């Protein structure tokens, strides 16, 4: 990876949850591992009236306990953290931001603007940047947009329009943190670095695919926001469709952003659009007991906290193979996994024998217990010709030492290097 000599990452939403829980801890971990390129400075922007020192203390207090020691590491890292109190709704505060940036980041510095506020502020931030000409410069500044990217097609299109008024597509990085997960990237490696799966990765051998993201927690204190979002916008449009793309896409010609994104777009383009008449047959929606009593939730709310959708991909590879996508809150367990159910052998040679007779199953565990299992039929020893399903199993934690990096570590590093492979393109989010 090659990095600019100097970068400044401006975080809008510097006092917020995402910054303290994900962004700054990820940067700090990269720093501790020696992977954060030198010359990276961070400038936080939000209304709370911190000084640089107070913001650093606030962030340090919110580090996960395992990252708090040694304190000297944090102190060295924190030297490059700066803070500017400002209100996004006040145009003069963008003037102050430009001045601060001119002082902090001289000509030639890579400027990166990270939109980590509520989505309703995105248009305001973008116009504020453009008013101050902060979208121009050499090297061209980058802008990072957190999810949700709009709340429907029209709002996603208008956000794209607004972005493209000032920024070229190559400057825009739309985050879906699922793509930063090691296990998600491993889907590409599993499929395209091993020759043995690709020949059977199609309608001739695969019966169906299940993509599940179950969360054990309810909405907690996020009721008010969640009630206007619901599970389809929270999980399906972004994370589950990204997993679907990785599972269903053709091999890209090159391992680079445009080639990968072209293949993902082809998958989304081939997903059959459900008509209103299809919806009751192809989907289920639900709400967990107690949801309406959560703080901030409308007592009459119809918002779905669970959904299951059967999608069909109309192309040669996948014709007739259903993809079941499902996600819910307050479920029995927390797991994100993909199950590829293979067909039974064409001739059922052992059908008279006892035991379990099922098609092979490939299980890709995205989280927790990250790994891959292949369920195969085997003979039970000393039991005549009885069959059972057994496992060929790979677990990341057993095979590799150290803890799994957080998805934001990878995404922030790619962002600093300008590699957009793991970020969504405008046509991709609109199709999704
Ligand atoms: N939190 C997560 O785990 C997570 C995960 C994925 C995506 N996201 C996305 O990330 C974004 C931020 O989420 P969050 O959970 O961090 O939200 P949050 O905790 O509510 O933080 C919002 C931030 O916006 C700032 N802000 C609000 N009004 C402002 C104004 N008028 N001027 C300047 N700053 C203002 C707030 O600071 P002041 O009050 O100090 O101004 C605060 O720093 C959202 O788009 C969310 O969907 C979050």
GROMACS .gro file of C-alpha atoms and ligand atoms in nm:
model
  480
    1UNK     CA    1   0.000   0.000   0.000
    2UNK     CA    2   0.129   0.347  -0.069
    3UNK     CA    3   0.022   0.648   0.135
    4UNK     CA    4   0.045   1.023   0.088
    5UNK     CA    5   0.326   1.188   0.283
    6UNK     CA    6   0.077   1.387   0.492
    7UNK     CA    7  -0.296   1.338   0.550
    8UNK     CA    8  -0.550   1.511   0.765
    9UNK     CA    9  -0.869   1.332   0.857
   10UNK     CA   10  -1.148   1.572   0.948
   11UNK     CA   11  -1.418   1.394   1.149
   12UNK     CA   12  -1.760   1.560   1.161
   13UNK     CA   13  -1.934   1.411   1.464
   14UNK     CA   14  -1.616   1.410   1.675
   15UNK     CA   15  -1.798   1.381   2.008
   16UNK     CA   16  -2.025   1.100   1.887
   17UNK     CA   17  -2.054   0.729   1.944
   18UNK     CA   18  -1.898   0.617   1.616
   19UNK     CA   19  -1.589   0.834   1.665
   20UNK     CA   20  -1.521   0.726   2.023
   21UNK     CA   21  -1.616   0.360   1.984
   22UNK     CA   22  -1.490   0.278   1.636
   23UNK     CA   23  -1.292   0.538   1.444
   24UNK     CA   24  -1.040   0.656   1.701
   25UNK     CA   25  -0.983   0.312   1.860
   26UNK     CA   26  -0.922   0.171   1.512
   27UNK     CA   27  -0.670   0.446   1.430
   28UNK     CA   28  -0.501   0.392   1.765
   29UNK     CA   29  -0.475   0.017   1.712
   30UNK     CA   30  -0.319   0.075   1.371
   31UNK     CA   31  -0.076   0.313   1.538
   32UNK     CA   32   0.013   0.055   1.803
   33UNK     CA   33   0.075  -0.210   1.539
   34UNK     CA   34   0.296   0.031   1.347
   35UNK     CA   35   0.060   0.029   1.048
   36UNK     CA   36  -0.069   0.385   1.066
   37UNK     CA   37   0.136   0.578   0.812
   38UNK     CA   38   0.336   0.865   0.954
   39UNK     CA   39   0.208   1.213   0.888
   40UNK     CA   40  -0.159   1.142   0.967
   41UNK     CA   41  -0.338   1.408   1.170
   42UNK     CA   42  -0.698   1.404   1.288
   43UNK     CA   43  -0.917   1.710   1.329
   44UNK     CA   44  -1.244   1.658   1.516
   45UNK     CA   45  -1.541   1.889   1.460
   46UNK     CA   46  -1.865   1.903   1.662
   47UNK     CA   47  -2.048   2.148   1.888
   48UNK     CA   48  -1.926   2.032   2.230
   49UNK     CA   49  -1.673   2.287   2.346
   50UNK     CA   50  -1.366   2.072   2.401
   51UNK     CA   51  -1.010   2.195   2.382
   52UNK     CA   52  -0.764   1.964   2.202
   53UNK     CA   53  -0.660   1.829   2.540
   54UNK     CA   54  -1.017   1.769   2.659
   55UNK     CA   55  -1.112   1.587   2.340
   56UNK     CA   56  -0.804   1.364   2.371
   57UNK     CA   57  -0.898   1.281   2.732
   58UNK     CA   58  -1.256   1.208   2.636
   59UNK     CA   59  -1.142   0.969   2.362
   60UNK     CA   60  -0.890   0.800   2.585
   61UNK     CA   61  -1.151   0.738   2.853
   62UNK     CA   62  -1.363   0.556   2.596
   63UNK     CA   63  -1.092   0.325   2.469
   64UNK     CA   64  -1.162  -0.045   2.528
   65UNK     CA   65  -0.985  -0.148   2.853
   66UNK     CA   66  -0.734  -0.366   2.666
   67UNK     CA   67  -0.614  -0.062   2.469
   68UNK     CA   68  -0.561   0.174   2.763
   69UNK     CA   69  -0.211   0.052   2.846
   70UNK     CA   70   0.060   0.156   2.791
   71UNK     CA   71  -0.042   0.516   2.846
   72UNK     CA   72   0.273   0.646   2.665
   73UNK     CA   73   0.150   0.491   2.338
   74UNK     CA   74  -0.172   0.686   2.364
   75UNK     CA   75   0.013   1.006   2.450
   76UNK     CA   76   0.230   0.977   2.140
   77UNK     CA   77  -0.071   0.899   1.922
   78UNK     CA   78  -0.279   1.180   2.075
   79UNK     CA   79  -0.022   1.443   1.976
   80UNK     CA   80  -0.178   1.433   1.630
   81UNK     CA   81  -0.538   1.473   1.745
   82UNK     CA   82  -0.689   1.822   1.725
   83UNK     CA   83  -1.034   1.958   1.787
   84UNK     CA   84  -1.238   2.247   1.654
   85UNK     CA   85  -1.571   2.325   1.821
   86UNK     CA   86  -1.824   2.420   1.557
   87UNK     CA   87  -2.185   2.397   1.448
   88UNK     CA   88  -2.269   2.251   1.110
   89UNK     CA   89  -2.566   2.482   1.078
   90UNK     CA   90  -2.350   2.794   1.111
   91UNK     CA   91  -2.175   2.891   0.782
   92UNK     CA   92  -1.904   3.093   0.964
   93UNK     CA   93  -1.795   2.775   1.139
   94UNK     CA   94  -1.697   2.632   0.800
   95UNK     CA   95  -1.486   2.943   0.743
   96UNK     CA   96  -1.311   2.872   1.073
   97UNK     CA   97  -1.266   2.511   0.966
   98UNK     CA   98  -1.100   2.618   0.639
   99UNK     CA   99  -0.863   2.850   0.826
  100UNK     CA  100  -0.773   2.579   1.075
  101UNK     CA  101  -0.710   2.335   0.792
  102UNK     CA  102  -0.492   2.584   0.607
  103UNK     CA  103  -0.283   2.618   0.921
  104UNK     CA  104  -0.273   2.246   1.003
  105UNK     CA  105  -0.250   2.095   0.658
  106UNK     CA  106  -0.031   2.284   0.413
  107UNK     CA  107  -0.054   2.251   0.032
  108UNK     CA  108  -0.001   1.893  -0.078
  109UNK     CA  109  -0.166   1.735   0.229
  110UNK     CA  110  -0.431   1.474   0.153
  111UNK     CA  111  -0.753   1.604   0.306
  112UNK     CA  112  -1.019   1.354   0.403
  113UNK     CA  113  -1.363   1.455   0.530
  114UNK     CA  114  -1.544   1.188   0.732
  115UNK     CA  115  -1.919   1.240   0.770
  116UNK     CA  116  -1.985   1.070   1.106
  117UNK     CA  117  -2.299   1.261   1.202
  118UNK     CA  118  -2.666   1.180   1.163
  119UNK     CA  119  -2.748   1.147   0.793
  120UNK     CA  120  -2.972   1.453   0.794
  121UNK     CA  121  -2.657   1.666   0.828
  122UNK     CA  122  -2.481   1.519   0.523
  123UNK     CA  123  -2.623   1.776   0.274
  124UNK     CA  124  -2.533   2.059   0.511
  125UNK     CA  125  -2.175   1.936   0.552
  126UNK     CA  126  -2.129   1.892   0.178
  127UNK     CA  127  -2.259   2.241   0.098
  128UNK     CA  128  -2.046   2.387   0.378
  129UNK     CA  129  -1.734   2.223   0.230
  130UNK     CA  130  -1.818   2.336  -0.122
  131UNK     CA  131  -1.892   2.694  -0.012
  132UNK     CA  132  -1.540   2.708   0.127
  133UNK     CA  133  -1.391   2.538  -0.182
  134UNK     CA  134  -1.275   2.258   0.043
  135UNK     CA  135  -1.378   2.001  -0.219
  136UNK     CA  136  -1.097   2.125  -0.444
  137UNK     CA  137  -0.722   2.095  -0.407
  138UNK     CA  138  -0.423   1.886  -0.487
  139UNK     CA  139  -0.432   1.600  -0.414
  140UNK     CA  140  -0.811   1.591  -0.462
  141UNK     CA  141  -0.979   1.569  -0.119
  142UNK     CA  142  -1.173   1.256  -0.026
  143UNK     CA  143  -1.510   1.238   0.141
  144UNK     CA  144  -1.636   0.945   0.348
  145UNK     CA  145  -2.007   0.887   0.390
  146UNK     CA  146  -2.138   0.668   0.671
  147UNK     CA  147  -2.451   0.462   0.639
  148UNK     CA  148  -2.741   0.511   0.591
  149UNK     CA  149  -2.689   0.639   0.237
  150UNK     CA  150  -3.036   0.790   0.200
  151UNK     CA  151  -3.353   0.621   0.318
  152UNK     CA  152  -3.496   0.527  -0.022
  153UNK     CA  153  -3.398   0.540  -0.388
  154UNK     CA  154  -3.493   0.905  -0.436
  155UNK     CA  155  -3.296   1.025  -0.133
  156UNK     CA  156  -2.994   0.811  -0.227
  157UNK     CA  157  -3.002   0.959  -0.576
  158UNK     CA  158  -3.023   1.313  -0.448
  159UNK     CA  159  -2.733   1.252  -0.206
  160UNK     CA  160  -2.529   1.116  -0.497
  161UNK     CA  161  -2.621   1.420  -0.704
  162UNK     CA  162  -2.513   1.652  -0.427
  163UNK     CA  163  -2.185   1.465  -0.379
  164UNK     CA  164  -2.109   1.472  -0.750
  165UNK     CA  165  -2.172   1.846  -0.765
  166UNK     CA  166  -1.838   1.887  -0.584
  167UNK     CA  167  -1.663   1.553  -0.580
  168UNK     CA  168  -1.568   1.312  -0.854
  169UNK     CA  169  -1.678   0.951  -0.789
  170UNK     CA  170  -1.312   0.858  -0.728
  171UNK     CA  171  -1.310   1.097  -0.429
  172UNK     CA  172  -1.617   0.941  -0.262
  173UNK     CA  173  -1.592   0.654  -0.011
  174UNK     CA  174  -1.929   0.510   0.099
  175UNK     CA  175  -1.880   0.297   0.409
  176UNK     CA  176  -2.034  -0.040   0.470
  177UNK     CA  177  -1.831  -0.168   0.762
  178UNK     CA  178  -1.924  -0.530   0.682
  179UNK     CA  179  -1.679  -0.510   0.393
  180UNK     CA  180  -1.399  -0.436   0.638
  181UNK     CA  181  -1.453  -0.767   0.817
  182UNK     CA  182  -1.181  -1.025   0.757
  183UNK     CA  183  -1.439  -1.301   0.717
  184UNK     CA  184  -1.626  -1.108   0.448
  185UNK     CA  185  -1.309  -1.042   0.248
  186UNK     CA  186  -1.224  -1.408   0.296
  187UNK     CA  187  -1.531  -1.498   0.089
  188UNK     CA  188  -1.349  -1.360  -0.215
  189UNK     CA  189  -1.032  -1.549  -0.126
  190UNK     CA  190  -1.226  -1.868  -0.059
  191UNK     CA  191  -1.406  -1.845  -0.391
  192UNK     CA  192  -1.135  -1.713  -0.620
  193UNK     CA  193  -0.807  -1.838  -0.470
  194UNK     CA  194  -0.927  -2.200  -0.457
  195UNK     CA  195  -1.001  -2.369  -0.786
  196UNK     CA  196  -1.211  -2.650  -0.641
  197UNK     CA  197  -1.527  -2.457  -0.545
  198UNK     CA  198  -1.589  -2.247  -0.854
  199UNK     CA  199  -1.695  -2.538  -1.081
  200UNK     CA  200  -1.975  -2.630  -0.838
  201UNK     CA  201  -2.073  -2.273  -0.748
  202UNK     CA  202  -2.388  -2.262  -0.956
  203UNK     CA  203  -2.745  -2.381  -1.009
  204UNK     CA  204  -2.634  -2.733  -1.105
  205UNK     CA  205  -2.492  -2.806  -0.761
  206UNK     CA  206  -2.638  -2.550  -0.522
  207UNK     CA  207  -2.994  -2.590  -0.398
  208UNK     CA  208  -3.020  -2.261  -0.207
  209UNK     CA  209  -2.820  -2.007  -0.008
  210UNK     CA  210  -2.913  -1.863   0.332
  211UNK     CA  211  -2.764  -1.537   0.457
  212UNK     CA  212  -2.849  -1.468   0.820
  213UNK     CA  213  -2.761  -1.182   1.054
  214UNK     CA  214  -2.917  -1.241   1.394
  215UNK     CA  215  -2.863  -0.996   1.678
  216UNK     CA  216  -2.942  -1.103   2.034
  217UNK     CA  217  -2.987  -0.748   2.161
  218UNK     CA  218  -3.297  -0.537   2.115
  219UNK     CA  219  -3.291  -0.169   2.021
  220UNK     CA  220  -3.178  -0.058   2.368
  221UNK     CA  221  -3.155   0.321   2.379
  222UNK     CA  222  -3.160   0.360   1.999
  223UNK     CA  223  -3.539   0.318   1.981
  224UNK     CA  224  -3.619   0.660   1.837
  225UNK     CA  225  -3.371   0.627   1.549
  226UNK     CA  226  -3.443   0.260   1.487
  227UNK     CA  227  -3.818   0.314   1.472
  228UNK     CA  228  -3.774   0.532   1.163
  229UNK     CA  229  -3.526   0.287   1.010
  230UNK     CA  230  -3.635  -0.074   1.065
  231UNK     CA  231  -3.452  -0.392   0.982
  232UNK     CA  232  -3.473  -0.364   0.602
  233UNK     CA  233  -3.288  -0.032   0.592
  234UNK     CA  234  -3.065  -0.116   0.888
  235UNK     CA  235  -2.939  -0.454   0.765
  236UNK     CA  236  -3.068  -0.563   0.425
  237UNK     CA  237  -3.003  -0.277   0.186
  238UNK     CA  238  -2.640  -0.259   0.294
  239UNK     CA  239  -2.482  -0.551   0.480
  240UNK     CA  240  -2.689  -0.846   0.359
  241UNK     CA  241  -2.687  -0.731  -0.002
  242UNK     CA  242  -2.311  -0.689   0.015
  243UNK     CA  243  -2.280  -1.048   0.136
  244UNK     CA  244  -2.514  -1.157  -0.142
  245UNK     CA  245  -2.293  -0.982  -0.398
  246UNK     CA  246  -1.975  -1.146  -0.270
  247UNK     CA  247  -2.142  -1.488  -0.279
  248UNK     CA  248  -2.302  -1.451  -0.621
  249UNK     CA  249  -2.061  -1.236  -0.824
  250UNK     CA  250  -1.845  -1.357  -1.111
  251UNK     CA  251  -1.467  -1.353  -1.065
  252UNK     CA  252  -1.339  -1.002  -1.138
  253UNK     CA  253  -1.067  -0.977  -1.403
  254UNK     CA  254  -0.839  -0.792  -1.164
  255UNK     CA  255  -0.831  -0.748  -0.788
  256UNK     CA  256  -0.900  -0.376  -0.796
  257UNK     CA  257  -1.183  -0.147  -0.704
  258UNK     CA  258  -1.352  -0.092  -1.040
  259UNK     CA  259  -1.335  -0.455  -1.149
  260UNK     CA  260  -1.481  -0.579  -0.819
  261UNK     CA  261  -1.751  -0.313  -0.811
  262UNK     CA  262  -1.851  -0.386  -1.172
  263UNK     CA  263  -1.917  -0.749  -1.082
  264UNK     CA  264  -2.117  -0.656  -0.772
  265UNK     CA  265  -2.331  -0.418  -0.971
  266UNK     CA  266  -2.409  -0.698  -1.220
  267UNK     CA  267  -2.543  -0.913  -0.936
  268UNK     CA  268  -2.764  -0.637  -0.798
  269UNK     CA  269  -2.886  -0.561  -1.149
  270UNK     CA  270  -2.988  -0.927  -1.189
  271UNK     CA  271  -3.183  -0.948  -0.862
  272UNK     CA  272  -3.550  -0.983  -0.954
  273UNK     CA  273  -3.746  -0.684  -0.825
  274UNK     CA  274  -4.041  -0.794  -0.614
  275UNK     CA  275  -4.376  -0.654  -0.722
  276UNK     CA  276  -4.623  -0.560  -0.446
  277UNK     CA  277  -4.809  -0.886  -0.523
  278UNK     CA  278  -4.486  -1.088  -0.476
  279UNK     CA  279  -4.410  -0.941  -0.137
  280UNK     CA  280  -4.643  -1.156   0.081
  281UNK     CA  281  -4.520  -1.471  -0.093
  282UNK     CA  282  -4.149  -1.387  -0.092
  283UNK     CA  283  -4.105  -1.218   0.245
  284UNK     CA  284  -4.195  -1.222   0.612
  285UNK     CA  285  -4.175  -0.931   0.854
  286UNK     CA  286  -4.199  -0.938   1.232
  287UNK     CA  287  -4.150  -0.738   1.547
  288UNK     CA  288  -4.017  -0.873   1.874
  289UNK     CA  289  -4.229  -0.869   2.190
  290UNK     CA  290  -4.153  -0.566   2.402
  291UNK     CA  291  -4.022  -0.357   2.112
  292UNK     CA  292  -4.308  -0.106   2.136
  293UNK     CA  293  -4.231  -0.052   2.503
  294UNK     CA  294  -3.871   0.051   2.428
  295UNK     CA  295  -3.783   0.417   2.499
  296UNK     CA  296  -3.840   0.635   2.193
  297UNK     CA  297  -4.052   0.377   2.006
  298UNK     CA  298  -4.407   0.461   1.895
  299UNK     CA  299  -4.644   0.239   2.102
  300UNK     CA  300  -4.834   0.163   1.777
  301UNK     CA  301  -4.517   0.110   1.572
  302UNK     CA  302  -4.538  -0.115   1.265
  303UNK     CA  303  -4.160  -0.105   1.215
  304UNK     CA  304  -4.017  -0.449   1.141
  305UNK     CA  305  -3.737  -0.569   1.368
  306UNK     CA  306  -3.719  -0.903   1.184
  307UNK     CA  307  -3.747  -0.982   0.815
  308UNK     CA  308  -3.683  -1.274   0.586
  309UNK     CA  309  -3.679  -1.227   0.210
  310UNK     CA  310  -3.640  -1.477  -0.073
  311UNK     CA  311  -3.449  -1.324  -0.360
  312UNK     CA  312  -3.393  -1.463  -0.709
  313UNK     CA  313  -3.097  -1.374  -0.926
  314UNK     CA  314  -3.194  -1.383  -1.290
  315UNK     CA  315  -2.874  -1.487  -1.464
  316UNK     CA  316  -2.727  -1.809  -1.604
  317UNK     CA  317  -2.536  -1.906  -1.293
  318UNK     CA  318  -2.818  -1.862  -1.044
  319UNK     CA  319  -3.144  -1.915  -1.230
  320UNK     CA  320  -3.386  -2.098  -0.998
  321UNK     CA  321  -3.161  -2.086  -0.688
  322UNK     CA  322  -3.331  -1.898  -0.403
  323UNK     CA  323  -3.123  -1.675  -0.178
  324UNK     CA  324  -3.285  -1.644   0.165
  325UNK     CA  325  -3.184  -1.327   0.348
  326UNK     CA  326  -3.292  -1.278   0.706
  327UNK     CA  327  -3.209  -1.058   0.997
  328UNK     CA  328  -3.359  -0.967   1.329
  329UNK     CA  329  -3.304  -0.810   1.667
  330UNK     CA  330  -3.372  -0.977   2.004
  331UNK     CA  331  -3.310  -1.319   1.853
  332UNK     CA  332  -3.208  -1.632   2.047
  333UNK     CA  333  -2.845  -1.595   1.950
  334UNK     CA  334  -2.603  -1.354   1.789
  335UNK     CA  335  -2.465  -1.484   1.464
  336UNK     CA  336  -2.394  -1.377   1.111
  337UNK     CA  337  -2.350  -1.669   0.878
  338UNK     CA  338  -2.395  -1.787   0.523
  339UNK     CA  339  -2.509  -2.141   0.450
  340UNK     CA  340  -2.468  -2.285   0.102
  341UNK     CA  341  -2.691  -2.590   0.073
  342UNK     CA  342  -2.575  -2.826  -0.201
  343UNK     CA  343  -2.801  -3.066  -0.385
  344UNK     CA  344  -2.819  -3.438  -0.309
  345UNK     CA  345  -2.612  -3.665  -0.536
  346UNK     CA  346  -2.798  -3.754  -0.859
  347UNK     CA  347  -2.809  -4.124  -0.768
  348UNK     CA  348  -2.906  -4.197  -0.405
  349UNK     CA  349  -2.683  -4.502  -0.374
  350UNK     CA  350  -2.723  -4.533   0.004
  351UNK     CA  351  -3.092  -4.453   0.030
  352UNK     CA  352  -3.168  -4.791   0.193
  353UNK     CA  353  -2.907  -4.729   0.463
  354UNK     CA  354  -2.985  -4.576   0.801
  355UNK     CA  355  -2.871  -4.247   0.950
  356UNK     CA  356  -2.875  -3.888   0.823
  357UNK     CA  357  -2.902  -3.827   0.449
  358UNK     CA  358  -2.854  -3.466   0.357
  359UNK     CA  359  -2.686  -3.265   0.086
  360UNK     CA  360  -2.348  -3.110   0.165
  361UNK     CA  361  -2.354  -2.781   0.343
  362UNK     CA  362  -2.091  -2.510   0.345
  363UNK     CA  363  -2.119  -2.274   0.641
  364UNK     CA  364  -1.931  -1.945   0.635
  365UNK     CA  365  -1.931  -1.795   0.984
  366UNK     CA  366  -1.891  -1.419   0.955
  367UNK     CA  367  -1.917  -1.361   1.333
  368UNK     CA  368  -1.867  -1.472   1.607
  369UNK     CA  369  -1.666  -1.800   1.588
  370UNK     CA  370  -1.529  -1.679   1.255
  371UNK     CA  371  -1.452  -1.967   1.024
  372UNK     CA  372  -1.573  -2.208   0.759
  373UNK     CA  373  -1.722  -2.555   0.790
  374UNK     CA  374  -1.799  -2.805   0.519
  375UNK     CA  375  -2.053  -3.066   0.621
  376UNK     CA  376  -1.996  -3.395   0.443
  377UNK     CA  377  -2.165  -3.733   0.462
  378UNK     CA  378  -1.957  -4.004   0.629
  379UNK     CA  379  -1.999  -4.361   0.732
  380UNK     CA  380  -2.059  -4.422   1.102
  381UNK     CA  381  -1.792  -4.671   1.208
  382UNK     CA  382  -1.900  -5.009   1.332
  383UNK     CA  383  -2.265  -4.947   1.243
  384UNK     CA  384  -2.315  -5.129   0.914
  385UNK     CA  385  -2.372  -4.871   0.641
  386UNK     CA  386  -2.523  -4.599   0.856
  387UNK     CA  387  -2.451  -4.244   0.738
  388UNK     CA  388  -2.405  -3.921   0.926
  389UNK     CA  389  -2.302  -3.559   0.858
  390UNK     CA  390  -1.951  -3.467   0.973
  391UNK     CA  391  -1.746  -3.149   0.960
  392UNK     CA  392  -1.434  -3.028   0.786
  393UNK     CA  393  -1.373  -2.722   0.991
  394UNK     CA  394  -1.153  -2.413   0.984
  395UNK     CA  395  -1.158  -2.152   1.263
  396UNK     CA  396  -0.969  -1.825   1.234
  397UNK     CA  397  -0.890  -1.815   1.607
  398UNK     CA  398  -0.743  -2.165   1.606
  399UNK     CA  399  -0.537  -2.111   1.296
  400UNK     CA  400  -0.415  -1.756   1.343
  401UNK     CA  401  -0.281  -1.590   1.655
  402UNK     CA  402  -0.391  -1.252   1.789
  403UNK     CA  403  -0.730  -1.092   1.797
  404UNK     CA  404  -0.925  -1.020   1.480
  405UNK     CA  405  -0.888  -0.658   1.373
  406UNK     CA  406  -1.194  -0.438   1.379
  407UNK     CA  407  -1.346  -0.375   1.037
  408UNK     CA  408  -1.272  -0.003   1.067
  409UNK     CA  409  -0.898  -0.067   1.088
  410UNK     CA  410  -0.892  -0.209   0.738
  411UNK     CA  411  -1.134   0.049   0.600
  412UNK     CA  412  -0.946   0.346   0.745
  413UNK     CA  413  -0.617   0.215   0.610
  414UNK     CA  414  -0.768   0.168   0.263
  415UNK     CA  415  -0.914   0.515   0.286
  416UNK     CA  416  -0.576   0.666   0.368
  417UNK     CA  417  -0.427   0.476   0.074
  418UNK     CA  418  -0.714   0.579  -0.155
  419UNK     CA  419  -0.819   0.219  -0.231
  420UNK     CA  420  -1.197   0.210  -0.286
  421UNK     CA  421  -1.232  -0.168  -0.340
  422UNK     CA  422  -1.422  -0.214  -0.014
  423UNK     CA  423  -1.644   0.093  -0.052
  424UNK     CA  424  -1.970   0.115  -0.242
  425UNK     CA  425  -2.000   0.297  -0.575
  426UNK     CA  426  -2.292   0.528  -0.657
  427UNK     CA  427  -2.465   0.289  -0.899
  428UNK     CA  428  -2.426   0.008  -0.645
  429UNK     CA  429  -2.607   0.190  -0.362
  430UNK     CA  430  -2.880   0.305  -0.596
  431UNK     CA  431  -2.942  -0.047  -0.725
  432UNK     CA  432  -2.935  -0.182  -0.369
  433LIG     N1  433  -2.245   0.442   1.623
  433LIG     C1  434  -2.224   0.338   1.546
  433LIG     O1  435  -2.182   0.231   1.588
  433LIG     C2  436  -2.251   0.351   1.398
  433LIG     C3  437  -2.233   0.238   1.316
  433LIG     C4  438  -2.253   0.251   1.180
  433LIG     C5  439  -2.288   0.373   1.127
  433LIG     N2  440  -2.307   0.481   1.208
  433LIG     C6  441  -2.342   0.609   1.147
  433LIG     O2  442  -2.249   0.707   1.188
  433LIG     C7  443  -2.312   0.833   1.203
  433LIG     C8  444  -2.288   0.887   1.344
  433LIG     O3  445  -2.349   0.799   1.436
  433LIG     P1  446  -2.324   0.812   1.592
  433LIG     O4  447  -2.383   0.690   1.653
  433LIG     O5  448  -2.183   0.844   1.620
  433LIG     O6  449  -2.417   0.937   1.629
  433LIG     P2  450  -2.413   1.028   1.762
  433LIG     O7  451  -2.347   0.956   1.873
  433LIG     O8  452  -2.550   1.079   1.779
  433LIG     O9  453  -2.317   1.149   1.721
  433LIG     C9  454  -2.359   1.256   1.642
  433LIG    C10  455  -2.250   1.358   1.632
  433LIG    O10  456  -2.297   1.468   1.556
  433LIG    C11  457  -2.263   1.588   1.622
  433LIG     N3  458  -2.359   1.693   1.588
  433LIG    C12  459  -2.493   1.692   1.604
  433LIG     N4  460  -2.545   1.809   1.563
  433LIG    C13  461  -2.442   1.887   1.523
  433LIG    C14  462  -2.432   2.018   1.474
  433LIG     N5  463  -2.539   2.097   1.455
  433LIG     N6  464  -2.310   2.066   1.444
  433LIG    C15  465  -2.199   1.991   1.462
  433LIG     N7  466  -2.202   1.864   1.508
  433LIG    C16  467  -2.323   1.813   1.539
  433LIG    C17  468  -2.268   1.551   1.769
  433LIG    O11  469  -2.185   1.634   1.846
  433LIG     P3  470  -2.231   1.761   1.932
  433LIG    O12  471  -2.358   1.726   2.001
  433LIG    O13  472  -2.113   1.782   2.021
  433LIG    O14  473  -2.245   1.869   1.833
  433LIG    C18  474  -2.205   1.412   1.767
  433LIG    O15  475  -2.065   1.424   1.767
  433LIG    C19  476  -2.459   0.811   1.169
  433LIG    O16  477  -2.478   0.839   1.033
  433LIG    C20  478  -2.478   0.662   1.193
  433LIG    O17  479  -2.582   0.607   1.116
  433LIG    C21  480  -2.288   0.472   1.343
   0.00000   0.00000   0.00000
